[in-house]
Amino acid sequence: MKAVDLHIHTVATFSDSQFTFSMETLKDYVKKMELDIIAITNHNIFDLEQFELICNSLDIKVLPGIEINFEKGHLLLISDTVNLDDFNDKCNCITEKINSQEDYITKDELIKIFGHLDKYLLIPHYLKKPKVPIDIIRSFSDTILAIEVGSIKDFIREYKDNEKYVPLWFSDMRACTDNDKCKYGRVYFDIENDDLTSIKLALKDKTKIRLSKDESNFLFPIDNNGFQISTGLNVVLGARSSGKSHLLDYIEKNNVNVKYLKQFSLLDKKEENAKDFNIRLSKENSLQEESLFKEFKEVINEVIDINISISKKAIEDYIKSLIKFATEAERRDTFSRAKLYTESLLKEKSLNNIDNLIQSVEKIITNTEYSSVISSYLDMNDLKKLIVKLAKIAISCQRENILKKEANKVIISIKDDLQIKSTSNRIKEIDFRKYIDDKNKIDKFNDICELVKLERSKELQKTGKFKLVMNTGAYKKVGEIKNRISTKDALSNAFKKYSTGYDYLQELKKIEGIARSEYYKCYVNTKFDVVNNYNLSASGGERAEYNLLNEIRSASEYDLLLIDEPESSFDNLFLKEEVNKLIKNIAKKMPVILVTHNNTVGLSITPDYILFTLRKVDEKTKKIVFEIFKGKPDSEFLVSSNGECLLTKDILMNSLEAGESAYKSRRAIYELYQNRKS
């Protein structure tokens, strides 16, 4: 088995935060991670002189490589060590083409520079940003065998489900003087030789790629010192002040995208009253609310600038001018009898529909993510012909509108001249179609407002025995609206028009303290609630339970979950029935590290791995050190990094049962109760 990390940076470019290369840091990292093969892959550059220095300084295999800005993502391209001058020249071509983070090369350019890509190992970012589009990856056929992922969680999922590409988890580390910036990551290849050909052959068989030296995916390093934990559920045991929380803090510091539920962190939430709880629910779920009312917000934006009063006034003016023009028919002069004197303006055609249609077809043609699906149903040549035809129609309509616009200028100019020379009044211009359209929009808007106010209940998510629901309906009092949008402005006058949607909207526009984006909140009263399995609102204790379950559930958005003594605030039955089940499910997808003193959590949860912390005093420095013993639950001993062993049974008894004598005493008492005759 060879420990491999093929993503290491040693030169700072514009794609990096600035750092100073340290050979000592690189040596230390290689030693602690027990690496056999590494690759130097700097962003869009290959430093041949530095590479040769690194090769001479390390006693392991060092492969030449480059990380390329490729098709808007990143691609690792790794070579063998046969012809370094040729590889250097080709990498120089990349350096010349990439002058900013926005620059990238295409597949055709890559082939033009490097020629036969089968000579190299290509590893694109996919489940790691910035990722190469999947259709580009697939277009390489069998040239690309692996993808780079950014977390253990992604590695576990892809290793299990991805039948096409082997996931690889590398450090992407900067070998620099600042050790805090030193990342970590490696995989093991089941190979005997350390050449590029052996690596590529291994990638054709996923079973030859593992996270652990023992040929399993059970353990992985949690820091750049090679300290390993389980990819599943890790339970941390130990006496008070033995370093358990210190371990969690250390893990959080050395990792990114970590969810950390610290001890007692939920106590503040536990004490909050129902009102504060509901306010917090509203804030936490505001995005779901906005999504639900997205269409209603669009309807509001459609009618908000309609001023029907102006349209009505225009109609009144038109009728008056028409009557006056008719009564003066006998006195009309030569100018007022001219045909253009009463001519209506030419109506221009709206291009919105055809523009939207062209944009839609263009999106289908240019889509890369689903191009293979699209091409299986639609002929790309036909789509291109369609967009050309639509463009010609749009150009024709645009040309017609330009002619109408010019004609209208002439008509207006002539009418103005005739009006000046005539003593007769002219008929006012009016757009009846616009008035009818606006009136229909207002009527429909009023109907929609009444539908929005209907009482509804929507289940958003289920967590354990709890359901998060969103209840919507009409406002009963103006104070409810003020609380909803957190305003001190007077709303009484506006609320008088609440029953008529459009009139209410016109009143809301007069209130400066309400943003347009919040108008929809003034129509519908939204309340979030957490209900138990009896569909009753959660009690104070149940709200605290929901908070914990919700925090754990939301951890699926992270790469690592740390939990420090959940039993500090909750009873054993809740922990066993609700918390344990949720944690076990999450631990199937991502690493979880759980600190506990509670046997309900510690053993009933059936951990995959046990870590025991022990506080000691270093004999030389007289300083406190924390030693960690590790092993599987069924192991007879837990073992420390220096090989010291402790009996697993003793650790469990002392940490979870207050010692074996206390455990036997409690068991005897329970047996007495169980044997009591009724």
XYZ file of C-alpha atoms in Angstrom:
678
model
C 0.000 0.000 0.000
C 1.270 3.471 -0.923
C 0.089 6.635 0.854
C -0.527 9.252 -1.834
C -1.172 13.023 -1.895
C -1.158 14.429 -5.433
C -2.217 18.004 -4.660
C 0.488 20.084 -2.960
C 1.347 23.763 -3.571
C 4.831 25.195 -3.194
C 4.585 28.435 -5.222
C 2.222 31.324 -4.411
C 0.340 32.632 -7.485
C -2.580 35.036 -7.966
C -4.871 32.061 -7.251
C -3.458 31.699 -3.709
C -3.285 33.715 -0.548
C 0.345 34.774 -0.363
C 2.638 32.333 1.428
C 6.355 31.572 1.735
C 7.461 28.066 0.774
C 9.053 26.006 3.545
C 10.943 22.826 2.749
C 10.882 21.921 6.451
C 7.073 22.142 6.520
C 6.860 19.885 3.494
C 9.288 17.363 5.013
C 7.383 17.415 8.316
C 4.047 16.900 6.547
C 5.362 13.984 4.470
C 6.789 12.341 7.587
C 3.724 12.750 9.826
C 1.296 11.645 7.104
C 3.655 8.757 6.226
C 3.400 9.583 2.522
C 5.044 7.465 -0.180
C 4.086 9.519 -3.259
C 3.317 13.217 -3.696
C 2.804 15.533 -6.665
C 3.698 19.232 -6.831
C 0.727 20.949 -8.503
C 0.938 24.740 -8.441
C -1.675 26.942 -10.069
C -0.934 27.307 -13.794
C 2.835 27.135 -13.298
C 5.594 24.531 -13.045
C 8.845 25.584 -11.379
C 11.401 23.083 -12.689
C 14.277 24.342 -10.534
C 12.240 24.164 -7.328
C 10.803 20.769 -8.307
C 14.306 19.288 -8.680
C 15.275 20.760 -5.310
C 12.245 19.085 -3.683
C 13.064 15.755 -5.341
C 16.615 15.897 -3.978
C 15.383 16.833 -0.477
C 12.793 14.059 -0.050
C 13.367 10.311 -0.033
C 9.929 9.523 -1.501
C 8.518 9.652 -5.030
C 7.757 13.207 -6.203
C 5.731 13.603 -9.417
C 5.651 16.770 -11.544
C 2.237 18.343 -12.029
C 0.246 21.515 -12.552
C -3.211 22.693 -11.466
C -4.828 24.304 -14.503
C -7.715 26.768 -14.762
C -9.715 24.526 -17.081
C -13.229 25.070 -18.491
C -14.061 27.432 -15.566
C -12.959 24.748 -13.074
C -9.622 23.334 -11.917
C -7.801 20.306 -13.311
C -4.770 18.480 -11.906
C -2.479 17.290 -14.715
C 0.319 15.027 -13.487
C 3.223 13.671 -15.518
C 5.985 11.139 -15.039
C 9.591 12.186 -14.477
C 10.976 10.993 -17.842
C 11.180 14.273 -19.821
C 10.956 17.185 -17.401
C 12.196 19.780 -19.915
C 9.372 18.938 -22.325
C 6.808 19.045 -19.487
C 8.235 22.378 -18.339
C 7.872 23.874 -21.853
C 4.249 22.768 -22.065
C 3.455 24.179 -18.624
C 5.016 27.485 -19.722
C 2.348 27.659 -22.444
C -0.303 27.403 -19.717
C 1.395 30.153 -17.714
C 1.368 32.459 -20.750
C -2.353 31.928 -21.343
C -3.563 32.273 -17.721
C -3.058 35.823 -16.462
C -5.956 36.135 -13.995
C -8.315 33.955 -11.961
C -10.991 34.473 -14.635
C -8.798 33.113 -17.448
C -9.034 29.433 -18.371
C -8.151 27.082 -21.190
C -10.538 24.832 -23.105
C -10.311 21.144 -23.842
C -9.117 21.844 -27.399
C -6.369 24.128 -26.091
C -5.327 21.484 -23.537
C -4.958 18.880 -26.285
C -3.087 21.332 -28.516
C -0.552 22.040 -25.734
C -0.045 18.561 -24.232
C -0.877 16.355 -27.207
C -1.825 12.771 -26.276
C -3.454 13.170 -22.860
C -3.225 9.424 -22.170
C 0.410 10.067 -21.213
C -0.748 12.033 -18.167
C -2.969 11.587 -15.132
C -5.934 13.977 -15.281
C -7.893 14.638 -12.070
C -10.582 17.359 -12.332
C -12.239 19.079 -9.411
C -15.817 17.899 -9.373
C -17.211 17.704 -5.848
C -14.793 20.477 -5.007
C -14.877 24.110 -6.049
C -14.247 25.353 -8.639
C -15.523 22.225 -10.351
C -15.163 21.233 -13.985
C -18.582 20.735 -15.698
C -19.567 17.076 -15.714
C -20.238 17.017 -19.473
C -16.638 18.148 -20.089
C -15.372 15.380 -17.796
C -17.476 12.796 -19.614
C -16.222 13.997 -23.002
C -12.750 12.647 -22.130
C -14.125 9.095 -22.246
C -11.633 6.796 -20.435
C -8.823 9.368 -20.205
C -10.234 10.660 -16.923
C -10.503 7.926 -14.298
C -10.825 9.918 -11.062
C -12.302 13.097 -9.614
C -11.048 15.134 -6.666
C -13.479 15.707 -3.793
C -13.210 18.286 -1.045
C -14.325 16.358 2.034
C -14.508 12.911 3.612
C -18.295 13.108 3.400
C -18.101 13.491 -0.385
C -15.467 10.745 -0.618
C -17.651 8.255 1.262
C -20.712 9.012 -0.867
C -18.889 8.942 -4.209
C -16.927 5.812 -3.320
C -20.205 4.081 -2.629
C -22.362 5.446 -5.456
C -20.131 6.644 -8.317
C -19.549 3.763 -10.719
C -17.726 5.841 -13.344
C -15.083 7.838 -11.445
C -12.928 7.043 -8.414
C -13.026 9.792 -5.746
C -9.672 11.042 -4.458
C -9.172 13.143 -1.324
C -5.973 15.180 -1.270
C -4.674 17.961 0.951
C -4.512 20.909 -1.475
C -2.011 22.143 1.125
C 0.410 25.062 0.957
C 3.837 23.968 2.182
C 4.556 27.256 3.920
C 6.141 28.801 6.980
C 2.690 29.390 8.485
C 1.765 25.938 9.786
C -1.803 27.060 10.529
C -2.388 27.142 6.765
C -1.227 23.549 6.338
C -4.128 21.341 5.227
C -4.140 17.559 5.016
C -5.534 14.707 2.934
C -4.385 11.423 1.394
C -5.531 8.127 -0.043
C -3.850 4.730 -0.160
C -3.181 2.942 -3.457
C -2.819 -0.827 -3.434
C 0.308 -0.806 -5.602
C 3.883 -2.034 -5.265
C 5.632 0.486 -7.538
C 5.484 4.244 -7.170
C 5.408 5.213 -10.863
C 2.588 6.993 -12.729
C 1.602 3.873 -14.683
C 0.964 1.903 -11.463
C -1.220 4.749 -10.139
C -3.272 4.885 -13.354
C -3.739 1.107 -13.417
C -4.948 1.152 -9.808
C -7.575 3.778 -10.684
C -9.198 1.290 -13.064
C -10.162 -0.777 -10.003
C -11.880 1.224 -7.256
C -11.137 -1.461 -4.659
C -7.449 -0.568 -4.912
C -8.132 2.937 -3.527
C -8.712 3.293 0.223
C -8.557 5.813 3.034
C -6.671 3.559 5.436
C -3.503 1.504 5.295
C -5.407 -1.556 6.480
C -7.220 -1.558 3.106
C -10.471 -0.083 4.458
C -12.336 3.210 4.395
C -12.920 3.071 8.143
C -10.284 5.573 9.341
C -9.043 8.900 7.997
C -6.637 11.622 9.253
C -8.246 14.544 11.057
C -5.147 16.760 11.053
C -1.807 17.160 9.289
C -0.093 15.080 11.988
C -1.749 11.883 10.785
C -4.122 11.575 13.799
C -6.940 9.271 12.638
C -10.586 8.833 13.589
C -13.482 6.879 12.106
C -15.400 8.037 9.054
C -18.547 7.081 10.997
C -19.528 7.660 14.651
C -16.750 8.401 17.142
C -17.574 8.518 20.868
C -15.132 10.381 23.115
C -14.910 9.252 26.760
C -12.866 10.418 29.701
C -12.977 11.882 33.188
C -13.762 15.530 33.875
C -11.065 17.915 32.578
C -9.292 15.072 30.807
C -9.155 16.873 27.444
C -12.421 15.894 25.743
C -13.508 19.451 24.931
C -9.883 20.273 24.159
C -9.967 17.521 21.510
C -13.155 18.903 19.936
C -11.701 22.420 19.880
C -8.569 21.059 18.213
C -10.572 19.229 15.555
C -12.657 22.331 14.829
C -9.517 24.472 14.471
C -7.907 22.058 12.006
C -10.940 21.595 9.769
C -13.339 23.688 7.717
C -17.123 23.521 7.353
C -17.576 22.033 10.844
C -20.832 21.996 12.828
C -19.928 22.229 16.536
C -22.638 21.853 19.197
C -20.832 22.922 22.328
C -21.831 21.834 25.812
C -24.744 23.906 27.199
C -24.949 25.881 23.924
C -28.677 25.145 23.721
C -29.479 26.246 27.271
C -30.282 29.822 26.230
C -32.702 28.505 23.666
C -34.130 26.108 26.229
C -35.170 28.982 28.493
C -36.814 31.112 25.764
C -40.586 31.596 25.909
C -43.069 30.626 23.213
C -43.118 34.133 21.685
C -39.335 34.345 21.333
C -39.253 30.770 20.029
C -41.775 31.605 17.292
C -39.915 34.809 16.361
C -36.725 32.796 15.962
C -38.562 30.179 13.886
C -39.800 32.964 11.615
C -36.280 34.342 11.101
C -34.736 30.911 10.522
C -37.362 29.990 7.932
C -37.785 33.336 6.196
C -36.303 31.959 2.971
C -38.948 29.221 2.810
C -41.633 31.838 3.340
C -40.231 34.035 0.569
C -40.113 31.041 -1.735
C -43.769 30.212 -1.024
C -44.914 33.753 -1.801
C -42.546 34.367 -4.715
C -45.359 34.388 -7.280
C -47.508 36.678 -5.123
C -44.601 39.144 -4.872
C -44.331 39.092 -8.675
C -48.060 39.838 -8.966
C -47.658 42.804 -6.601
C -44.791 44.134 -8.738
C -47.026 43.744 -11.799
C -49.779 46.025 -10.462
C -47.910 48.295 -8.054
C -47.264 51.029 -10.626
C -50.710 50.902 -12.223
C -52.509 54.215 -11.560
C -56.078 53.552 -12.557
C -57.109 57.053 -11.437
C -54.999 58.610 -14.189
C -56.538 56.238 -16.749
C -60.055 57.142 -15.578
C -59.239 60.845 -15.792
C -57.894 60.322 -19.324
C -61.166 58.655 -20.342
C -63.171 61.530 -18.874
C -61.034 64.039 -20.775
C -61.436 61.993 -23.956
C -65.244 61.923 -23.636
C -65.397 65.675 -22.954
C -63.178 66.449 -25.953
C -65.233 64.073 -28.147
C -68.525 65.769 -27.176
C -67.052 69.212 -27.666
C -65.633 68.225 -31.064
C -69.049 66.882 -32.118
C -70.934 70.025 -31.015
C -68.529 72.184 -33.013
C -68.917 70.152 -36.206
C -70.702 72.986 -38.037
C -67.881 75.436 -37.266
C -64.989 73.164 -38.307
C -62.555 74.875 -40.638
C -60.297 73.546 -43.379
C -57.569 72.561 -40.930
C -59.838 70.632 -38.547
C -61.479 68.807 -41.472
C -58.129 67.360 -42.530
C -57.965 63.588 -42.029
C -54.792 63.679 -39.904
C -56.409 66.123 -37.460
C -58.260 63.235 -35.748
C -55.946 60.395 -36.764
C -54.943 57.944 -33.996
C -51.307 57.005 -33.536
C -50.026 53.698 -34.862
C -49.731 50.970 -32.182
C -46.252 49.440 -31.782
C -45.986 45.683 -31.277
C -44.484 44.360 -28.042
C -41.384 42.229 -28.549
C -41.360 40.753 -25.022
C -42.787 37.383 -26.025
C -40.432 36.727 -28.927
C -37.439 38.012 -26.925
C -38.272 35.597 -24.097
C -38.685 32.781 -26.607
C -35.290 33.493 -28.178
C -33.641 33.577 -24.744
C -35.249 30.241 -23.830
C -34.011 28.527 -26.988
C -30.575 30.079 -26.458
C -30.431 28.641 -22.917
C -31.210 25.180 -24.281
C -28.504 25.460 -26.953
C -25.793 26.793 -24.626
C -26.572 24.555 -21.645
C -23.602 22.336 -20.818
C -24.747 20.543 -17.663
C -27.645 18.727 -19.373
C -26.443 18.831 -22.980
C -26.435 15.030 -23.311
C -30.086 14.804 -22.191
C -31.144 17.690 -24.444
C -29.397 16.278 -27.517
C -31.104 12.901 -26.993
C -34.529 14.537 -27.476
C -33.824 17.618 -29.617
C -31.684 18.018 -32.710
C -29.170 20.806 -32.092
C -29.148 21.859 -35.767
C -32.934 22.255 -35.713
C -32.673 24.405 -32.578
C -30.087 26.621 -34.265
C -32.345 26.991 -37.312
C -35.245 27.855 -34.991
C -33.320 30.592 -33.193
C -32.250 32.101 -36.550
C -35.889 32.115 -37.729
C -37.083 33.702 -34.486
C -34.341 36.316 -34.744
C -35.479 37.216 -38.283
C -39.081 37.611 -37.054
C -37.882 39.796 -34.175
C -35.827 41.948 -36.575
C -38.844 42.317 -38.868
C -41.074 43.365 -35.955
C -38.421 45.764 -34.720
C -38.126 47.309 -38.189
C -41.930 47.680 -38.335
C -41.929 49.370 -34.914
C -39.221 51.788 -36.041
C -41.302 52.742 -39.084
C -44.406 53.203 -36.908
C -42.414 55.333 -34.475
C -41.197 57.571 -37.303
C -44.700 57.724 -38.790
C -46.123 58.717 -35.393
C -43.597 61.549 -35.176
C -44.863 62.843 -38.524
C -48.507 62.438 -37.489
C -47.953 64.270 -34.187
C -46.046 67.065 -35.914
C -48.778 67.590 -38.529
C -51.565 67.410 -35.919
C -49.770 70.005 -33.797
C -49.442 72.317 -36.820
C -53.117 71.858 -37.728
C -54.144 72.496 -34.114
C -52.253 75.793 -34.071
C -53.910 76.978 -37.278
C -57.409 75.710 -36.406
C -59.936 77.238 -34.044
C -61.580 73.838 -33.484
C -60.723 71.635 -30.475
C -58.976 68.334 -31.079
C -60.108 64.954 -29.646
C -57.842 63.832 -26.766
C -55.680 60.753 -27.305
C -56.724 57.661 -25.347
C -55.486 54.041 -25.141
C -58.594 52.035 -24.293
C -56.739 48.729 -24.478
C -54.316 49.838 -21.764
C -57.193 50.884 -19.529
C -58.949 47.536 -20.032
C -55.728 45.611 -19.385
C -55.030 47.599 -16.211
C -58.609 47.161 -14.999
C -58.460 43.390 -15.578
C -55.126 43.179 -13.745
C -56.561 45.029 -10.749
C -59.667 42.825 -10.621
C -57.567 39.660 -10.784
C -55.172 41.060 -8.193
C -58.059 41.663 -5.790
C -59.203 38.060 -6.285
C -55.675 36.746 -5.691
C -55.398 38.770 -2.469
C -58.520 37.086 -1.126
C -57.126 33.648 -2.004
C -53.825 34.437 -0.282
C -55.685 35.354 2.918
C -57.372 31.946 3.176
C -56.229 29.923 6.198
C -53.752 27.221 5.271
C -51.243 24.972 7.021
C -48.145 23.626 5.261
C -45.718 21.078 6.728
C -42.155 22.180 5.976
C -40.093 19.412 7.563
C -40.228 16.532 10.028
C -37.567 16.128 12.690
C -38.002 13.173 15.011
C -41.469 13.345 16.543
C -41.777 17.035 15.657
C -43.117 18.778 12.568
C -42.328 22.339 11.539
C -45.478 23.864 10.045
C -46.238 27.219 8.476
C -49.735 28.594 9.083
C -51.025 31.421 6.876
C -54.207 33.490 6.925
C -55.697 36.991 7.087
C -54.797 39.645 9.634
C -57.424 40.410 12.259
C -55.816 43.491 13.792
C -53.486 46.188 12.512
C -51.075 45.460 15.394
C -50.353 42.030 13.903
C -49.005 43.687 10.744
C -46.817 46.106 12.710
C -45.265 43.214 14.626
C -44.849 41.258 11.399
C -42.827 43.897 9.556
C -41.319 45.555 12.657
C -42.471 49.098 11.888
C -43.597 52.020 14.045
C -45.400 53.758 11.159
C -49.140 54.312 11.468
C -51.030 51.670 9.474
C -54.588 52.366 10.600
C -55.654 54.296 7.474
C -54.149 51.696 5.178
C -55.745 48.818 7.109
C -59.199 50.311 6.418
C -58.643 49.299 2.769
C -57.327 45.803 3.691
C -60.416 44.113 2.210
C -59.646 45.481 -1.282
C -56.199 44.391 -2.414
C -55.419 47.148 -4.956
C -56.697 50.047 -2.841
C -54.728 48.663 0.134
C -51.582 48.563 -1.994
C -51.995 52.221 -2.965
C -52.206 53.147 0.727
C -49.111 51.070 1.561
C -47.160 52.987 -1.098
C -47.771 56.195 0.866
C -45.977 54.786 3.931
C -42.242 55.469 3.570
C -41.160 53.052 6.319
C -42.251 49.909 4.436
C -39.954 48.520 1.742
C -41.567 47.290 -1.459
C -40.031 43.863 -0.883
C -42.117 43.545 2.310
C -45.512 44.519 0.878
C -46.519 40.871 0.553
C -46.098 40.444 4.313
C -48.774 43.103 4.845
C -51.366 40.904 3.121
C -50.866 37.492 4.705
C -50.209 36.648 8.335
C -47.565 33.922 8.489
C -46.803 32.010 11.664
C -44.396 29.132 12.182
C -45.056 26.462 14.758
C -43.520 23.225 15.947
C -46.057 20.527 16.763
C -45.534 17.166 18.449
C -46.851 13.756 17.388
C -50.281 14.725 18.786
C -50.377 17.823 16.511
C -50.181 20.046 19.573
C -47.801 22.998 19.813
C -44.564 21.941 21.478
C -44.287 22.655 25.194
C -41.280 24.398 26.745
C -39.352 21.160 27.235
C -40.313 19.905 23.788
C -39.111 23.155 22.200
C -35.679 22.506 23.707
C -35.739 18.945 22.362
C -36.691 20.242 18.918
C -33.823 22.753 19.013
C -31.305 19.969 19.613
C -32.750 17.686 16.946
C -32.907 20.552 14.460
C -29.288 21.513 15.118
C -28.184 17.920 14.534
C -30.362 17.556 11.432
C -28.932 20.731 9.889
C -25.435 19.234 10.243
C -25.978 17.436 6.924
C -24.989 20.731 5.278
C -21.527 20.437 6.870
C -18.591 18.067 6.417
C -18.019 17.231 10.099
C -20.256 17.185 13.198
C -18.969 17.698 16.752
C -21.302 17.271 19.762
C -20.222 17.947 23.338
C -22.309 16.144 26.001
C -25.924 16.444 24.764
C -27.057 14.707 27.980
C -26.271 17.891 29.942
C -29.747 19.240 29.215
C -31.983 16.307 28.259
C -33.416 13.126 29.746
C -32.298 9.611 28.840
C -35.535 8.526 27.138
C -35.392 11.436 24.679
C -31.706 10.775 24.048
C -32.306 7.084 23.363
C -35.479 7.377 21.280
C -34.759 10.546 19.282
C -31.165 11.799 19.472
C -29.353 8.479 19.077
C -31.339 7.546 15.983
C -30.702 10.881 14.297
C -26.985 10.852 15.100
C -26.578 7.291 13.802
C -28.261 8.225 10.516
C -26.011 11.253 10.034
C -22.923 9.193 10.915
C -23.686 6.969 7.920
C -23.018 9.960 5.668
C -20.308 11.931 7.467
C -17.888 11.715 10.424
C -19.444 12.509 13.829
C -17.461 13.051 17.040
C -19.580 12.831 20.192
C -18.388 13.510 23.757
C -20.452 11.868 26.494
C -20.485 10.544 30.073
C -23.881 8.947 29.619
C -24.268 5.207 29.052
C -27.539 5.801 27.185
C -25.577 7.715 24.600
C -22.178 6.078 24.980
C -23.115 2.448 24.368
C -26.770 2.409 23.291
C -25.788 4.486 20.289
C -23.368 1.685 19.223
C -20.371 3.783 18.160
C -17.972 2.778 15.404
C -14.902 4.026 17.241
C -13.978 4.979 20.810
C -11.518 7.663 21.857
C -10.500 7.930 25.510
C -8.772 11.091 26.760
C -6.403 11.024 29.724
C -4.792 14.001 31.436
C -1.151 13.543 32.397
C 1.762 15.648 33.576
C 4.883 15.511 31.430
C 7.761 14.453 33.686
C 10.290 16.655 31.871
C 8.346 19.872 31.259
C 5.920 19.444 34.196
C 3.169 20.640 31.830
C -0.248 19.054 31.441
C -0.626 16.901 28.320
C -3.673 15.085 26.976
C -3.118 11.540 25.778
C -5.645 9.813 23.533
C -6.347 6.068 23.416
C -8.285 4.722 20.425
C -9.918 1.561 19.160
C -13.091 -0.186 18.064
C -15.744 -0.954 20.719
C -15.101 -4.702 20.418
C -11.334 -4.300 20.868
C -9.924 -5.704 24.101
C -7.612 -2.707 24.428
C -7.592 0.944 23.420
C -4.135 2.010 22.248
C -2.363 5.391 22.428
C -0.020 6.862 19.812
C 3.018 5.642 21.782
C 1.680 2.079 22.035
C 0.360 2.192 25.621
C -2.744 0.014 26.152
C -5.791 0.270 28.442
C -8.546 -2.316 28.868
C -11.638 -1.225 26.937
C -13.911 -2.757 29.579
C -12.336 -0.698 32.369
C -12.614 2.512 30.365
C -16.308 1.919 29.645
C -17.093 1.005 33.232
C -15.295 3.995 34.724
C -16.495 6.528 32.162
C -20.123 5.441 31.802
C -21.045 3.405 34.863
C -19.128 5.114 37.736
C -17.041 1.950 38.089
C -17.842 -1.768 38.080
C -18.997 -1.902 41.725
C -21.545 0.882 41.154
C -22.737 -0.879 38.017
C -23.226 -4.198 39.858
C -25.035 -2.445 42.718
C -27.511 -0.766 40.350
C -28.049 -4.007 38.481
C -28.904 -5.797 41.739
C -31.459 -3.112 42.621
C -33.102 -3.354 39.185
C -33.296 -7.139 39.540
C -35.102 -6.747 42.882
C -37.746 -4.580 41.250
C -38.036 -6.938 38.321
C -38.484 -10.006 40.595
C -41.083 -8.336 42.823
C -44.331 -10.309 42.744
C -47.460 -8.348 41.966
